[in-house]
mmCIF file of C-alpha atoms in Angstrom:
data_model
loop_
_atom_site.group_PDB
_atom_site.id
_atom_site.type_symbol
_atom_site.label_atom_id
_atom_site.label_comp_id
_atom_site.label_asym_id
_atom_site.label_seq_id
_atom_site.Cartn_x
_atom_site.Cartn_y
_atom_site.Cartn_z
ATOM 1 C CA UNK R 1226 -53.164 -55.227 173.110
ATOM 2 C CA UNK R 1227 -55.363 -57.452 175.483
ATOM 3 C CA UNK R 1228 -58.180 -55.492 177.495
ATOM 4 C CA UNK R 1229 -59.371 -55.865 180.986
ATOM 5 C CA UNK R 1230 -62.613 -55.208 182.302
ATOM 6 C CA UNK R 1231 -62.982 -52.192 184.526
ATOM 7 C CA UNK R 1232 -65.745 -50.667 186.410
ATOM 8 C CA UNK R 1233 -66.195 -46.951 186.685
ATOM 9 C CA UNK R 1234 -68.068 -45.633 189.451
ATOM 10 C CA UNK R 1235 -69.380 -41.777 190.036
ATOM 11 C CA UNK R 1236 -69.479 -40.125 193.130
ATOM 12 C CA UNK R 1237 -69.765 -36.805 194.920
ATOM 13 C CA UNK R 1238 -67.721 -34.712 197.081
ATOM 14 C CA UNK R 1239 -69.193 -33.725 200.091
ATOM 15 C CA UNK R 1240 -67.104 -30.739 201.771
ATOM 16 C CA UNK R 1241 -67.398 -30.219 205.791
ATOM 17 C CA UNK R 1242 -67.717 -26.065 204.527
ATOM 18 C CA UNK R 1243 -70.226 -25.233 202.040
ATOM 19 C CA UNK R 1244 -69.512 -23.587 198.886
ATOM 20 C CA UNK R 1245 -66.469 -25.551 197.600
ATOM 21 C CA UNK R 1246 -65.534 -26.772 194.337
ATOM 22 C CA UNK R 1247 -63.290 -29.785 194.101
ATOM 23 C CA UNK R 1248 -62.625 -29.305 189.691
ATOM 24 C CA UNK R 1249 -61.646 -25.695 191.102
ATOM 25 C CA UNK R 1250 -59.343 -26.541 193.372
ATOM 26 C CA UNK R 1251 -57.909 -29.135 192.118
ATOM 27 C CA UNK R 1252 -56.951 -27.434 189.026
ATOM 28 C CA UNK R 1253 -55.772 -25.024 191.610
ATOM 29 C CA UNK R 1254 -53.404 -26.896 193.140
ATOM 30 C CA UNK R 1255 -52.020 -29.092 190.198
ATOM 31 C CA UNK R 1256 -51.302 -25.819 188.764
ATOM 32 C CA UNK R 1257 -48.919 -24.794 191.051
ATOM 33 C CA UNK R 1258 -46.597 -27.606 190.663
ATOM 34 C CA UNK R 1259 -44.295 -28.213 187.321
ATOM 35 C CA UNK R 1260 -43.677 -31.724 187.956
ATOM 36 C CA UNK R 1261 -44.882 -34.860 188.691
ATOM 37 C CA UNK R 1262 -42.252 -35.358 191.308
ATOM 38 C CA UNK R 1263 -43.253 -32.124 193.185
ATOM 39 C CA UNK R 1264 -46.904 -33.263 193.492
ATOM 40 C CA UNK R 1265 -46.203 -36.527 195.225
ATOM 41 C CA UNK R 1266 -47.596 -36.861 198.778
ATOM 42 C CA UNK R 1267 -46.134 -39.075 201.206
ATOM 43 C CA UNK R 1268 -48.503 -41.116 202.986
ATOM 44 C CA UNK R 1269 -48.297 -43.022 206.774
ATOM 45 C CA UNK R 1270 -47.146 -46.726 206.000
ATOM 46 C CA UNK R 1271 -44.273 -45.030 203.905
ATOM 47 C CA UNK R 1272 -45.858 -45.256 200.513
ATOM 48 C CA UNK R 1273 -45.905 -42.309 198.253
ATOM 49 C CA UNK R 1274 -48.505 -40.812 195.732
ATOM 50 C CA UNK R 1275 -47.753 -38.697 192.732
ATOM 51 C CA UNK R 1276 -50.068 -37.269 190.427
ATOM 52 C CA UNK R 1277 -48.838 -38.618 186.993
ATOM 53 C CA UNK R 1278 -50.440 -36.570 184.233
ATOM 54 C CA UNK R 1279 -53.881 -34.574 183.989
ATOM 55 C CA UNK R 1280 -55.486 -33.566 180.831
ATOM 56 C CA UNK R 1281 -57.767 -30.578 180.767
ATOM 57 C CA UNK R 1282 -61.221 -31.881 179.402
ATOM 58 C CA UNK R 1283 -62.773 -27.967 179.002
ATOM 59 C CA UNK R 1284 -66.179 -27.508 179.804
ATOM 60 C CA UNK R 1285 -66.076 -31.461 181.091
ATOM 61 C CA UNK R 1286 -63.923 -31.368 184.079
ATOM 62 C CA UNK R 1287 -60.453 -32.236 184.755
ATOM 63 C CA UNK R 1288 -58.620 -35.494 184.598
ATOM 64 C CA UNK R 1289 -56.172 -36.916 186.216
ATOM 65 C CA UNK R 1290 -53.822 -40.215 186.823
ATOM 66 C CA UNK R 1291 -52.044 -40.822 190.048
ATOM 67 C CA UNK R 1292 -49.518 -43.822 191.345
ATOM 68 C CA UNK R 1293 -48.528 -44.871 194.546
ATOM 69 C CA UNK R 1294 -44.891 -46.445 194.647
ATOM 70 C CA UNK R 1295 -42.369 -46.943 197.853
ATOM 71 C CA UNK R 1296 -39.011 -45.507 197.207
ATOM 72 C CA UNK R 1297 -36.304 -47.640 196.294
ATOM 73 C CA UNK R 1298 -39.087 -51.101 196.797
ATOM 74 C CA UNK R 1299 -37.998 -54.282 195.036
ATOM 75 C CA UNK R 1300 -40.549 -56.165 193.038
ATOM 76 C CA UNK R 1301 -40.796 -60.368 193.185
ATOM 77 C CA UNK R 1302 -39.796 -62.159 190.116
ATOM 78 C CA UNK R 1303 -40.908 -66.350 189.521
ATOM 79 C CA UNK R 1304 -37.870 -67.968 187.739
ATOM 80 C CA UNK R 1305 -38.967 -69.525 184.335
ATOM 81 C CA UNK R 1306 -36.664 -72.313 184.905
ATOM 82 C CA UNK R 1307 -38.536 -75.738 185.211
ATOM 83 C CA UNK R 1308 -37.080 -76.960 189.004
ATOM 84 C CA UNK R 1309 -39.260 -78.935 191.808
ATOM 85 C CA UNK R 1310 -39.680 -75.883 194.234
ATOM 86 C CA UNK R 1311 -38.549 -72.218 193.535
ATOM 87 C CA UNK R 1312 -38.292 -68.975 195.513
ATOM 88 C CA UNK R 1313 -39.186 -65.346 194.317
ATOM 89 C CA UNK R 1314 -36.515 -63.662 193.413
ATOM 90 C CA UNK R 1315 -36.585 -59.669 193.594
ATOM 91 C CA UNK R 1316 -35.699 -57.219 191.445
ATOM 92 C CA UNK R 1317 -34.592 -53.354 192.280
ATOM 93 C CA UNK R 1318 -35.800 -50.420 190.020
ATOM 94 C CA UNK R 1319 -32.908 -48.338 188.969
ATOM 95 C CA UNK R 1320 -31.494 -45.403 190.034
ATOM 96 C CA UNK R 1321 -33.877 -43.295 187.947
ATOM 97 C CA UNK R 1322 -37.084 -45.056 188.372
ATOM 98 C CA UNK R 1323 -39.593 -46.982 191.225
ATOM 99 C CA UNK R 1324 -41.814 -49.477 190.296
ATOM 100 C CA UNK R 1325 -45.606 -48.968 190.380
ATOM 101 C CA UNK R 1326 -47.630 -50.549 193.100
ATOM 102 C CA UNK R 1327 -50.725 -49.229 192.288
ATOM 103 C CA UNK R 1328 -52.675 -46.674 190.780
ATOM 104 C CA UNK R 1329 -55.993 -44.614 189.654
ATOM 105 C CA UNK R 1330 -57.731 -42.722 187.935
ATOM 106 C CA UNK R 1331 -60.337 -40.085 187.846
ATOM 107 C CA UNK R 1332 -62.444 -37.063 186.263
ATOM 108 C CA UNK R 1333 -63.522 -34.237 188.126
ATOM 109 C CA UNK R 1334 -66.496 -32.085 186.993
ATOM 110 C CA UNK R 1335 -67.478 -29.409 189.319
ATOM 111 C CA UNK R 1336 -68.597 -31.994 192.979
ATOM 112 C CA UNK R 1337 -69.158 -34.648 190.215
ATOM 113 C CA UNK R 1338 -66.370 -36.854 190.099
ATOM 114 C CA UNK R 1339 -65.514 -40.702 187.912
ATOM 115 C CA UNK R 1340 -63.480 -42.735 189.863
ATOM 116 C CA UNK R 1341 -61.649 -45.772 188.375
ATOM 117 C CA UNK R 1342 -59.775 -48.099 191.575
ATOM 118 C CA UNK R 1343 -59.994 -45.730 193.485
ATOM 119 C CA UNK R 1344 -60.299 -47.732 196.555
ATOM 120 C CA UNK R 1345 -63.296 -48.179 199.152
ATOM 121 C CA UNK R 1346 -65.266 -44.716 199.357
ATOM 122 C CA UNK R 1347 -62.593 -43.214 196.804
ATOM 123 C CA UNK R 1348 -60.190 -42.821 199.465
ATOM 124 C CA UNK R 1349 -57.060 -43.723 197.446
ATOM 125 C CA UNK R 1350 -58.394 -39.985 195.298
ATOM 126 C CA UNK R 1351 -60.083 -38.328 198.617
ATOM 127 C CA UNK R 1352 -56.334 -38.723 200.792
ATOM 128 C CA UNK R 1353 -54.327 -37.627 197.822
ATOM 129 C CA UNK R 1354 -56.188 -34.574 196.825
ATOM 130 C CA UNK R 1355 -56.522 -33.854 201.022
ATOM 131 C CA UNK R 1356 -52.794 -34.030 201.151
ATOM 132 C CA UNK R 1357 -52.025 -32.385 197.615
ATOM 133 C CA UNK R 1358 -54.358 -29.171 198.602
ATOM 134 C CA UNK R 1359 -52.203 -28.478 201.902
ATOM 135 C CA UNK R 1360 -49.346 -28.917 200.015
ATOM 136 C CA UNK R 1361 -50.119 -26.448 198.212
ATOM 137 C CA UNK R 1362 -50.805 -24.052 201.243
ATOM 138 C CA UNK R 1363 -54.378 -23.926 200.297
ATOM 139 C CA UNK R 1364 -57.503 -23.332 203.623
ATOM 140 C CA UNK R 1365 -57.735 -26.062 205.951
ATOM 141 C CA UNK R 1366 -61.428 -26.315 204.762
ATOM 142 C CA UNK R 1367 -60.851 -27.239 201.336
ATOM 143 C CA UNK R 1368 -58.659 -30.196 202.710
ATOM 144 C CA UNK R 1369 -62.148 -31.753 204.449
ATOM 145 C CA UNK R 1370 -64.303 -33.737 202.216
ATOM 146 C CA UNK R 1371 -65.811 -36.893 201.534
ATOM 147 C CA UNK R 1372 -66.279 -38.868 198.174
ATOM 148 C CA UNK R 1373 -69.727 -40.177 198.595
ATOM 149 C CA UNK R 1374 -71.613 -42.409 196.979
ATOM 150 C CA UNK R 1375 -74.957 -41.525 194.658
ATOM 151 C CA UNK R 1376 -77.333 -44.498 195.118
ATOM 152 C CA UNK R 1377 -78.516 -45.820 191.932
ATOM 153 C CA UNK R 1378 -82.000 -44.483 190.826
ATOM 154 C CA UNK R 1379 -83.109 -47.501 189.486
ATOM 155 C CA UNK R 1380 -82.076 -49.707 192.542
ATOM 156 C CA UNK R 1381 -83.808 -46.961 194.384
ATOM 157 C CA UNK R 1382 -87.154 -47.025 192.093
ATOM 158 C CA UNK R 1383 -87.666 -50.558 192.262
ATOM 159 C CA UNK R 1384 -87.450 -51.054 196.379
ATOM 160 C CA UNK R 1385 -90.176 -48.074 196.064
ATOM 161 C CA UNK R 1386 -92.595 -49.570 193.131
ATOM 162 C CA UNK R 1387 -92.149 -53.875 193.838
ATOM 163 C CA UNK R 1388 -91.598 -53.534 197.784
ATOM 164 C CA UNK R 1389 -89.662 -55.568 199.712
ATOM 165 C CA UNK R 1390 -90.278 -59.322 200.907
ATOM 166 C CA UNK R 1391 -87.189 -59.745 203.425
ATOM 167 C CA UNK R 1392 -83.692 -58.335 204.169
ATOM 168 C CA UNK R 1393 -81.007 -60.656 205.171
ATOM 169 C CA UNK R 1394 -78.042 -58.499 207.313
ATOM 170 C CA UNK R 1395 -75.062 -61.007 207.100
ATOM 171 C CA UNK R 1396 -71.944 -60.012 209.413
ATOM 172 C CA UNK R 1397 -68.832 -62.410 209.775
ATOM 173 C CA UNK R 1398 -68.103 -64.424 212.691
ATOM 174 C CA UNK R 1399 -64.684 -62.544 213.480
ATOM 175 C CA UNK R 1400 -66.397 -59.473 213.307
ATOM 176 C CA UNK R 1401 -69.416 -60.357 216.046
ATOM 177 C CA UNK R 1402 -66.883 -61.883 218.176
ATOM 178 C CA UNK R 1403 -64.832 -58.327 218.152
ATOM 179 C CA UNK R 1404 -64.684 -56.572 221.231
ATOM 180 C CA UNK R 1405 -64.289 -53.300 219.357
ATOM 181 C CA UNK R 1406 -67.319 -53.764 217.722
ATOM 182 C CA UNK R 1407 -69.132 -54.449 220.516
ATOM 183 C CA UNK R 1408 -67.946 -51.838 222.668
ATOM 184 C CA UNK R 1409 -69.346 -48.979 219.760
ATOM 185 C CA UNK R 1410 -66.136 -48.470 217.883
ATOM 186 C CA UNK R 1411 -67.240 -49.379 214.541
ATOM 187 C CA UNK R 1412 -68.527 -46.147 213.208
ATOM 188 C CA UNK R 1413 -71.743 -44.518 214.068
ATOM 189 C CA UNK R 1414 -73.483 -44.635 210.378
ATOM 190 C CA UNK R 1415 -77.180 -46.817 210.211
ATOM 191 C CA UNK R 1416 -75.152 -50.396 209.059
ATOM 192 C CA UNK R 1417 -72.306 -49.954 211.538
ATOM 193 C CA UNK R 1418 -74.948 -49.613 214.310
ATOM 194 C CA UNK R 1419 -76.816 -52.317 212.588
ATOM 195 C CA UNK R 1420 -74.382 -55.092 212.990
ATOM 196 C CA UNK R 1421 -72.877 -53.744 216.399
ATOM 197 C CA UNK R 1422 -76.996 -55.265 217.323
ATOM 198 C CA UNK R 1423 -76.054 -58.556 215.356
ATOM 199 C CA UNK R 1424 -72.721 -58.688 217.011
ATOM 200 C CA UNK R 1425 -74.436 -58.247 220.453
ATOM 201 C CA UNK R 1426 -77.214 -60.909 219.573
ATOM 202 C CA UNK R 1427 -74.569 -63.212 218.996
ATOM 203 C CA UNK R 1428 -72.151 -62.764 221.989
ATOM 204 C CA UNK R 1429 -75.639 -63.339 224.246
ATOM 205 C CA UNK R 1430 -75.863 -66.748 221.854
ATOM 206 C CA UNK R 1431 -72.480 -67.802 222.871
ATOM 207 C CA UNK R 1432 -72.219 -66.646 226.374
ATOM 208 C CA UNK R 1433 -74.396 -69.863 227.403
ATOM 209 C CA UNK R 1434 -71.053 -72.582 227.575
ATOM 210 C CA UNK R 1435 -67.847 -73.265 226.676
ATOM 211 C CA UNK R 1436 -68.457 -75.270 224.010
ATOM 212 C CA UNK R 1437 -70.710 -72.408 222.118
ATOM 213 C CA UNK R 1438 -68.318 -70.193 222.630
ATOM 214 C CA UNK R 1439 -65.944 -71.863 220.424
ATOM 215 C CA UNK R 1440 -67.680 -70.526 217.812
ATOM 216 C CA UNK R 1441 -66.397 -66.804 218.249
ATOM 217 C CA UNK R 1442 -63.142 -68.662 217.216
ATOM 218 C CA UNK R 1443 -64.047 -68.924 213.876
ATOM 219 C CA UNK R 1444 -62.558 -67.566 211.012
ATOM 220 C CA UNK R 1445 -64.900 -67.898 208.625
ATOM 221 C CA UNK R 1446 -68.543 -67.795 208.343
ATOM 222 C CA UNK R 1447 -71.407 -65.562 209.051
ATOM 223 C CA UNK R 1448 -73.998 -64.765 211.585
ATOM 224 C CA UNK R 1449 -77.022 -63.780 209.130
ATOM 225 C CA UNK R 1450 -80.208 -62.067 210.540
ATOM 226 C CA UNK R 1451 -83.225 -62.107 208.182
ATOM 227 C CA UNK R 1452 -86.004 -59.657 208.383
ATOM 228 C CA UNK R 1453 -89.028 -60.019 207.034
ATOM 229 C CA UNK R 1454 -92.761 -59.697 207.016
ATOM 230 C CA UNK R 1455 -95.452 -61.799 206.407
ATOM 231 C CA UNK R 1456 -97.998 -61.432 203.237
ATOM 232 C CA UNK R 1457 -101.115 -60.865 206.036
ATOM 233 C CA UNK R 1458 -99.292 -58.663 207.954
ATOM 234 C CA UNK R 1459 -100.138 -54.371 208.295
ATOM 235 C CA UNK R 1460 -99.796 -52.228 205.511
ATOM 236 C CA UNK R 1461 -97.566 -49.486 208.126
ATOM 237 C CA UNK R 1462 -95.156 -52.994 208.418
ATOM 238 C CA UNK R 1463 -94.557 -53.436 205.166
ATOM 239 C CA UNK R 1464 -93.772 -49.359 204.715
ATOM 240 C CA UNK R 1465 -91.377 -49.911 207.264
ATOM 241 C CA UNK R 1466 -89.403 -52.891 205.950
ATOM 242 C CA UNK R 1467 -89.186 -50.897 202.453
ATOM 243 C CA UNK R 1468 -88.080 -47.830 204.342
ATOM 244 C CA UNK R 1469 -85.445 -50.028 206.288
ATOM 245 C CA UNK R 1470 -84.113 -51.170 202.843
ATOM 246 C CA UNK R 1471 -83.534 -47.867 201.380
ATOM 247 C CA UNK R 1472 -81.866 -46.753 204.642
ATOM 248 C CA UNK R 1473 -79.658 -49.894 204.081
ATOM 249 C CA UNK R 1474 -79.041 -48.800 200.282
ATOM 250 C CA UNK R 1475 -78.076 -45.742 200.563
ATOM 251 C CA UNK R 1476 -75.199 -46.015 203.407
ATOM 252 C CA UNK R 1477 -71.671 -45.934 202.305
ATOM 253 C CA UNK R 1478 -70.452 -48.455 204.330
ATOM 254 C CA UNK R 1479 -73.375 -51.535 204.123
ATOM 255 C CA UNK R 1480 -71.988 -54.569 202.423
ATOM 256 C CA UNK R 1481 -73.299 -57.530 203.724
ATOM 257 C CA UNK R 1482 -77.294 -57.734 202.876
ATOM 258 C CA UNK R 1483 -79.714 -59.244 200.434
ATOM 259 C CA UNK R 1484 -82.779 -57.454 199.800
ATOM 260 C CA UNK R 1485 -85.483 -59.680 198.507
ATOM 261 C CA UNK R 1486 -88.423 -58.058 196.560
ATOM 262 C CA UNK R 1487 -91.673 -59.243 196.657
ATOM 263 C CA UNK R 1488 -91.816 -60.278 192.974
ATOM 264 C CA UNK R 1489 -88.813 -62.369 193.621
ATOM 265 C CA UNK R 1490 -86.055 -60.438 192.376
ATOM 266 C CA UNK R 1491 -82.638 -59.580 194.797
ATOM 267 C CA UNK R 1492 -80.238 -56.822 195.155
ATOM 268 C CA UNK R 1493 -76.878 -56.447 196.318
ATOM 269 C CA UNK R 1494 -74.371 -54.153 197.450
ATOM 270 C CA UNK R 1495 -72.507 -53.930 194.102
ATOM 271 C CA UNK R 1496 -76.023 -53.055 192.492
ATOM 272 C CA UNK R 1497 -77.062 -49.836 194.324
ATOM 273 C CA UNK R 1498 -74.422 -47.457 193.443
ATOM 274 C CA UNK R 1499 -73.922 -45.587 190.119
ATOM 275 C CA UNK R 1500 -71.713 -47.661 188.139
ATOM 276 C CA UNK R 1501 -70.546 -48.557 184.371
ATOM 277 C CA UNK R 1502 -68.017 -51.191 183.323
ATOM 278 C CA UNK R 1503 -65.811 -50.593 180.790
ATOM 279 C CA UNK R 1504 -63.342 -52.693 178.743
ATOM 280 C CA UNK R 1505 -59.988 -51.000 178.517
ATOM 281 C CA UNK R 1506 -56.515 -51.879 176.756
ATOM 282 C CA UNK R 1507 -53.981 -53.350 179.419
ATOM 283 C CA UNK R 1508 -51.111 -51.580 179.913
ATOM 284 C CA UNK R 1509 -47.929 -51.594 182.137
ATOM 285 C CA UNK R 1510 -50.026 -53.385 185.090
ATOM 286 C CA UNK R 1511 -52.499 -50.756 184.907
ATOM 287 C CA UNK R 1512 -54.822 -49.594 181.781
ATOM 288 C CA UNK R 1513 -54.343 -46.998 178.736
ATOM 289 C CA UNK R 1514 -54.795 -43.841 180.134
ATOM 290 C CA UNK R 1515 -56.242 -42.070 177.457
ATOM 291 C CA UNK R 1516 -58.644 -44.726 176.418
ATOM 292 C CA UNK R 1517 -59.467 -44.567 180.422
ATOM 293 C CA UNK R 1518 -60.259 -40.633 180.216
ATOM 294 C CA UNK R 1519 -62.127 -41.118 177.458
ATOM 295 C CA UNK R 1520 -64.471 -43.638 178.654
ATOM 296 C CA UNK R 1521 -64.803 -40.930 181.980
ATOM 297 C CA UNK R 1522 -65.798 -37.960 179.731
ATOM 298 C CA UNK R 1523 -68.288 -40.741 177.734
ATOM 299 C CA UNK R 1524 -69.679 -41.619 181.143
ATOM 300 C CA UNK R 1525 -70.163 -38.031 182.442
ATOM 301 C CA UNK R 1526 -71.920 -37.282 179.348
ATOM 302 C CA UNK R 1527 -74.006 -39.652 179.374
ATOM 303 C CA UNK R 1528 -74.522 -38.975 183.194
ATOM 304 C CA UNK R 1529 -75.304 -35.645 181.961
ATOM 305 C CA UNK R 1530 -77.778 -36.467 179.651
ATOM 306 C CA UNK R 1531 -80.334 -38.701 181.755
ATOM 307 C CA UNK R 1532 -79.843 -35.844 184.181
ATOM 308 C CA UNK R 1533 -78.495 -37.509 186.943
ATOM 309 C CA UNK R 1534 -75.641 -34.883 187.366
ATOM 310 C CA UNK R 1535 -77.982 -32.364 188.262
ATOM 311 C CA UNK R 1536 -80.369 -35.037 190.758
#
């Protein structure tokens, strides 16, 4: 069988009310439902997501696959035929079957959770398990929780031992020229507020004429503001420009910066989150699921065992 590569990332859920357990309840709530069919849970745009299988891992957590499908949705087929142009043909599923769209993975431990595409912030996992625990009649509470990210202690280390040299804050064109993200309706976290500053920086840019206001027609390309401080410059400036990096590295939603360390080195977005990659057997548009749970359970052991589970 061929294999993909795959990246599995470890988070945290973060409950509104104190003292919940998301292993606990989501044993809980599986529990109560014989099927697969009884634990799907419709969502707004008219998909639907069922939990496929779990698999009890003990004293390791609880894993489980889920797959979002629309009812009765054809898929596109390319005809094999040699011709000059072709159009997609479609498909239906039959009568006893609907054909995957997507789907994910994920082990839960306790608040310690191993996510595999389980979309941005593991909300694909966070909105099925919201939507799963009502359905099961459980508190409102328990349905009020956030998957959040755990900032990678090595990223971390290094901003604190090398220091930092500059921090470029990069925000697209289409998204300074939004009203709505001028006007404060971008979220309220440190990077929202962050390029809500770039985006008003650049309307006062492009105010001046016509012709430079053209540019908040663009599609693509970025409005980049760098931040740095000179070698000469106070000790209490340099603290600061760390601190601002750490601030940027540990927010959920930051994605467009560079932070340059002083000994030359850069790091990304994709580098400052807890994260392994994995190579895993392709199957039926998705990956084996077995081989998939048991690269989790390797991962939270070895999570376990450089103590980062209990950090």
């Amino acid at each position: 069988m061929p294999q993909i590569n795959k990246t599995l990332e470890y988070r945290r859920a973060r409950f509104n009310t104190p003292g919940q357990n998301l292993e606990q309840l989501t044993r809980q709530a599986w529990g109560q439902f014989a099927t697969h069919l009884e634990r799907d849970v419709p969502r707004a745009d008219r998909a639907i997501v069922t939990g496929m299988r779990g698999r009890d891992e003990g004293a390791w957590g609880f894993a489980l696959h889920c797959a979002r499908y629309y009812d009765r949705q054809g898929v596109g087929t390319i005809p094999m035929a040699p011709a000059a142009q072709v159009d997609l043909g479609e498909r239906q599923p039959d009568a006893s079957e609907n054909f995957l769209n997507a789907d994910f993975l994920a082990l839960i431990r306790g608040n310690h959770v191993i996510c595999l595409s389980c979309g941005r912030s593991g909300g694909a996992l966070r909105s099925y398990l919201s939507g799963l625990f009502k359905k099961a009649g459980m508190p409102r509470e328990t349905q009020f929780f956030e998957l959040t990210r755990v900032g990678n202690p090595n990223a971390l280390a290094i901003i604190e031992r090398v220091g930092v040299k500059s921090i470029d804050m990069k925000v697209d064109i289409s998204e300074a020229s939004a009203v709505e993200l001028i006007e404060g309706e971008g979220g309220d976290g440190f990077w929202q507020n962050a390029k809500r500053q770039i985006g008003e920086a650049f309307q006062g840019l492009t105010a001046r004429d016509a012709e430079l206001r053209q540019l908040r027609q663009a599609e693509q390309g970025s409005v980049t503001v760098s931040i740095n401080v000179k070698k000469g410059d106070l000790s209490a400036a340099r603290e600061g420009l760390d601190h601002l990096a750490g601030e940027i590295a540990e927010d959920e939603e930051a994605d467009g910066y560079v932070i340059h360390l002083r000994d030359g080195a850069v790091i990304r977005p994709d580098e400052v989150s807890v994260k392994k990659p994995v190579r895993l057997e392709a199957h039926a548009n998705s990956v084996s699921v077995s081989q998939a749970w048991d690269a989790m359970r390797t991962y939270m052991e070895e999570l376990e065992e450089n103590g980062q589970l209990g950090a």
